Coordinates of C-alpha atoms in Angstrom, one line a residue:
G157 CA -18.9 81.0 -27.1
D158 CA -19.9 84.4 -29.5
Q159 CA -16.0 85.5 -29.6
A160 CA -14.0 83.8 -31.4
S161 CA -11.0 81.5 -30.4
P162 CA -7.6 83.6 -30.7
S163 CA -6.1 80.9 -33.4
K164 CA -9.0 82.1 -35.0
E165 CA -7.4 85.9 -35.5
L166 CA -3.7 84.9 -35.5
D167 CA -5.8 82.5 -38.8
F168 CA -7.4 85.7 -40.4
D169 CA -4.3 88.0 -39.8
E170 CA -1.7 85.1 -41.2
M171 CA -4.4 85.3 -44.8
A172 CA -4.4 88.9 -44.5
E173 CA -0.7 88.2 -44.8
D174 CA -0.4 86.2 -47.3
E175 CA -2.8 88.1 -49.5
G176 CA -0.7 91.3 -48.8
D177 CA 2.3 89.3 -50.5
E178 CA 0.6 87.8 -53.5
D179 CA 0.0 91.8 -54.0
E180 CA 2.9 92.5 -53.7
E181 CA 4.1 89.8 -55.5
V182 CA 2.3 89.6 -59.0
G183 CA 3.6 94.1 -59.2
T184 CA 7.1 93.2 -58.4
E185 CA 7.2 89.9 -60.4
V186 CA 8.7 91.7 -63.8
F187 CA 11.5 92.2 -62.1
D188 CA 12.2 88.6 -60.1
D189 CA 14.6 87.4 -63.3
V190 CA 17.1 90.8 -62.3
A191 CA 17.1 89.2 -58.5
R192 CA 18.6 86.3 -59.7
E193 CA 21.2 88.1 -62.2
I194 CA 21.8 90.3 -58.9
Q195 CA 22.2 86.8 -57.1
K196 CA 24.5 85.0 -59.8
D197 CA 28.1 85.1 -59.3
F198 CA 29.8 87.0 -61.6
S199 CA 26.6 87.7 -64.1
A200 CA 27.3 91.7 -65.0
L201 CA 24.7 93.6 -63.4
R202 CA 26.8 92.1 -59.9
S203 CA 30.1 92.9 -61.4
G204 CA 29.0 96.6 -62.7
D205 CA 27.9 99.5 -61.9
A206 CA 24.5 100.9 -61.3
S207 CA 24.4 101.6 -64.9
W208 CA 24.1 98.1 -65.6
L209 CA 20.9 97.7 -63.9
M210 CA 19.2 100.9 -64.6
W211 CA 20.0 99.2 -68.1
R212 CA 17.9 96.2 -67.5
L213 CA 15.2 97.5 -66.1
I214 CA 14.9 99.2 -68.6
D215 CA 14.8 97.0 -71.0
V216 CA 13.3 93.9 -68.3
C217 CA 10.2 97.4 -69.1
V218 CA 10.5 97.3 -72.5
D219 CA 10.6 93.8 -72.8
D220 CA 7.2 93.9 -70.5
M221 CA 5.3 96.2 -73.5
T222 CA 5.3 93.0 -75.9
P223 CA 2.2 91.5 -74.8
I224 CA -0.1 94.7 -74.8
L225 CA 0.6 94.5 -78.1
S226 CA -0.2 91.4 -79.1
A227 CA -3.0 91.9 -76.9
F228 CA -3.9 94.4 -79.4
R229 CA -3.4 92.3 -82.1
A230 CA -5.4 89.9 -81.5
R231 CA -8.4 92.1 -81.1
L232 CA -7.7 93.9 -84.6
Q233 CA -7.5 90.0 -85.7
W234 CA -11.3 89.0 -84.9
F235 CA -12.3 93.2 -85.9
A236 CA -11.1 92.4 -89.4
A237 CA -12.8 88.7 -89.6
H238 CA -16.1 89.5 -87.3
I239 CA -15.8 92.3 -90.3
A240 CA -15.3 90.4 -92.8
K241 CA -18.5 87.0 -92.2
Y242 CA -20.5 89.6 -91.1
R243 CA -19.9 92.6 -94.0
A244 CA -22.6 95.5 -93.7
T245 CA -24.6 93.4 -91.1
S246 CA -21.7 93.0 -88.7
D247 CA -22.3 93.7 -85.0
G248 CA -23.3 97.7 -85.0
D249 CA -21.0 98.6 -82.5
V250 CA -17.9 97.5 -84.0
E251 CA -16.5 100.8 -85.1
K252 CA -17.0 102.2 -81.8
K253 CA -15.2 99.8 -80.6
L254 CA -12.9 99.9 -83.1
M255 CA -12.8 103.3 -82.5
W256 CA -12.4 103.4 -78.8
T257 CA -9.4 100.9 -80.1
R258 CA -7.6 103.1 -81.2
V259 CA -7.9 105.8 -78.0
E260 CA -6.0 102.8 -76.3
L261 CA -3.4 103.0 -79.4
D262 CA -2.7 106.3 -79.2
W263 CA -2.9 107.3 -75.4
L264 CA 0.1 103.4 -76.0
Q265 CA 1.9 105.5 -77.5
R266 CA 1.4 108.9 -75.9
K267 CA 3.1 106.6 -72.8
V268 CA 6.1 105.6 -74.9
R269 CA 7.8 108.4 -76.7
P270 CA 8.7 109.5 -73.3
M271 CA 10.9 106.4 -72.6
V272 CA 12.2 107.3 -76.1
R273 CA 13.7 110.7 -75.1
V274 CA 14.7 109.5 -71.7
V275 CA 17.0 106.5 -73.8
K276 CA 18.4 108.7 -76.4
H277 CA 19.8 110.9 -73.2
L278 CA 21.5 108.5 -71.5
I279 CA 22.9 107.0 -75.0
H280 CA 24.0 110.3 -75.1
D281 CA 25.9 110.2 -70.8
K282 CA 29.6 110.2 -71.4
S283 CA 29.5 108.9 -67.3
I284 CA 28.1 105.9 -68.3
E285 CA 30.3 102.4 -69.6
P286 CA 30.1 102.6 -73.7
D287 CA 29.2 98.7 -73.1
V288 CA 27.1 99.6 -70.9
T289 CA 25.7 102.5 -73.9
R290 CA 25.4 100.0 -77.0
Y291 CA 22.6 98.1 -74.9
L292 CA 20.6 100.8 -74.5
E293 CA 21.1 101.4 -78.8
D294 CA 19.0 98.2 -78.6
V295 CA 16.3 98.9 -76.0
E296 CA 15.7 101.8 -78.0
D297 CA 15.6 100.7 -81.8
H298 CA 12.7 98.1 -79.1
L299 CA 11.4 101.1 -78.8
E300 CA 10.7 102.2 -81.7
T301 CA 9.9 99.4 -83.5
F302 CA 7.2 98.9 -80.7
I303 CA 6.0 102.9 -81.0
E304 CA 6.3 101.8 -85.0
E305 CA 3.9 99.0 -84.4
I306 CA 1.1 101.4 -82.3
S307 CA 1.4 103.8 -85.6
R308 CA 0.2 100.4 -88.0
S309 CA -1.9 98.7 -85.4
M310 CA -3.7 102.9 -85.2
G311 CA -4.2 103.0 -89.3
V312 CA -5.1 98.9 -89.4
C313 CA -8.1 101.0 -86.8
D314 CA -8.9 103.1 -89.0
S315 CA -8.6 100.5 -92.0
L316 CA -11.5 98.6 -91.0
R317 CA -13.5 101.5 -90.1
D318 CA -13.5 102.6 -93.4
Q319 CA -14.3 98.8 -94.7
V320 CA -17.5 98.2 -92.7
R321 CA -18.7 102.4 -94.2
S322 CA -18.4 100.9 -97.2
F323 CA -20.0 98.1 -96.7
R324 CA -22.3 99.7 -95.3
D325 CA -23.0 102.2 -97.9
R326 CA -22.1 99.6 -100.7
E327 CA -25.4 98.3 -99.3
Q328 CA -27.8 101.5 -99.3
Q329 CA -26.3 102.4 -102.1
G330 CA -27.6 98.7 -103.1
V331 CA -31.3 99.4 -101.3
L332 CA -31.5 102.3 -103.8
Y333 CA -30.9 101.1 -106.2
V334 CA -33.9 98.7 -105.6
L335 CA -36.1 100.5 -104.7
A336 CA -36.0 103.6 -108.1
L337 CA -36.1 100.3 -110.3
V338 CA -39.2 99.7 -109.0
T339 CA -40.2 102.8 -108.7
T340 CA -39.6 102.8 -112.1
M341 CA -40.2 99.9 -113.6
T342 CA -44.3 100.8 -112.3
T343 CA -44.6 104.0 -114.1
P344 CA -45.7 102.4 -117.4
L345 CA -48.9 100.8 -115.8
Q346 CA -49.0 104.4 -113.6
L347 CA -49.4 106.3 -117.5
L348 CA -51.7 103.0 -118.8
T349 CA -53.6 103.9 -115.8
G350 CA -54.0 107.2 -116.3
M351 CA -54.9 106.7 -119.8
Y352 CA -57.2 103.9 -119.5
G353 CA -59.6 107.1 -116.1
M354 CA -59.5 109.5 -119.6
N355 CA -63.7 107.7 -120.4
W356 CA -62.5 108.7 -124.4
I357 CA -66.1 108.1 -126.2
R358 CA -66.7 107.1 -128.9
D359 CA -69.8 109.5 -131.4
D360 CA -72.0 105.3 -130.4
G361 CA -71.3 105.9 -127.0
K362 CA -68.7 102.8 -126.4
P363 CA -65.9 103.5 -124.4
V364 CA -62.1 105.0 -126.9
L365 CA -58.8 105.0 -125.7
P366 CA -57.0 107.3 -128.6
G367 CA -54.2 105.4 -130.7
F368 CA -55.7 102.1 -129.2
G369 CA -59.3 101.9 -130.7
P370 CA -61.4 101.2 -128.1
L371 CA -61.8 99.6 -124.7
E372 CA -63.4 96.5 -125.2
R373 CA -63.4 93.8 -122.2
D374 CA -61.2 91.2 -123.1
R375 CA -59.7 94.1 -125.7
G376 CA -58.9 96.6 -123.0
Y377 CA -57.5 93.7 -120.8
L378 CA -55.1 92.0 -122.9
L379 CA -54.1 95.3 -124.1
F380 CA -53.2 96.7 -120.8
W381 CA -51.7 94.0 -119.1
G382 CA -50.1 93.2 -122.5
L383 CA -48.7 96.3 -123.5
G384 CA -47.3 97.7 -119.7
L385 CA -45.6 94.4 -119.0
T386 CA -43.4 95.5 -122.5
V387 CA -42.3 98.8 -121.6
V388 CA -41.5 97.1 -118.4
F389 CA -40.0 94.3 -119.2
S390 CA -37.9 96.2 -121.4
L391 CA -37.0 98.8 -118.8
Y392 CA -35.6 96.0 -116.6
C393 CA -33.0 94.3 -119.6
S394 CA -32.3 98.0 -119.3
F395 CA -31.1 98.6 -115.6
R396 CA -30.1 95.1 -115.5
F397 CA -27.7 94.7 -119.0
V398 CA -27.2 98.3 -120.0
L399 CA -27.1 100.9 -117.4

């Protein structure tokens, strides 16, 4: 009743073995081409010595790093398009993500550099055949190009971060410009308000503003807004067309 049948237990064991085989295949699939080359008759790997196999393994590892760099390029292209579209209003985490991308690129570069030293040591090894040495020199060129591309990608990260900061600084400068403009344009009205509130009185008891005459209801109101708006418009023109 409650006990599992032996067949089910066997099926479970087979599934576990299949999963283990799949994991092994995923980890070693990059070397499948090398295994097929070894199985071919008269192939260089089969007819050559261990140095040929060593070169092929290194070459496969170097070629397998190309998709990693392509992924970083695609990420940077997305960042560039995002920043160009949204400018200063872009996601606040973009700058942080760019920083982490640069850290990852720097980590990758530090991991690849020792491979260059190893390949150079093998190139100068006299016990390795000259034909293999030439192939190793090609691998060295690929590694140097890979490191240069990483350095360029790191430079792109720095450039995009500077671009984000530039957009945000420009936006802040625009806000400060508007605040300064509004403050300056309202200053004449505040000055006139203070002058109107000084309560100057003529001998006959009527309010007067020195230099502007009596402050009758209709005349004083028009004088305040007419003079105030004229000064404000002059300041606006100065900010807009002169400064």
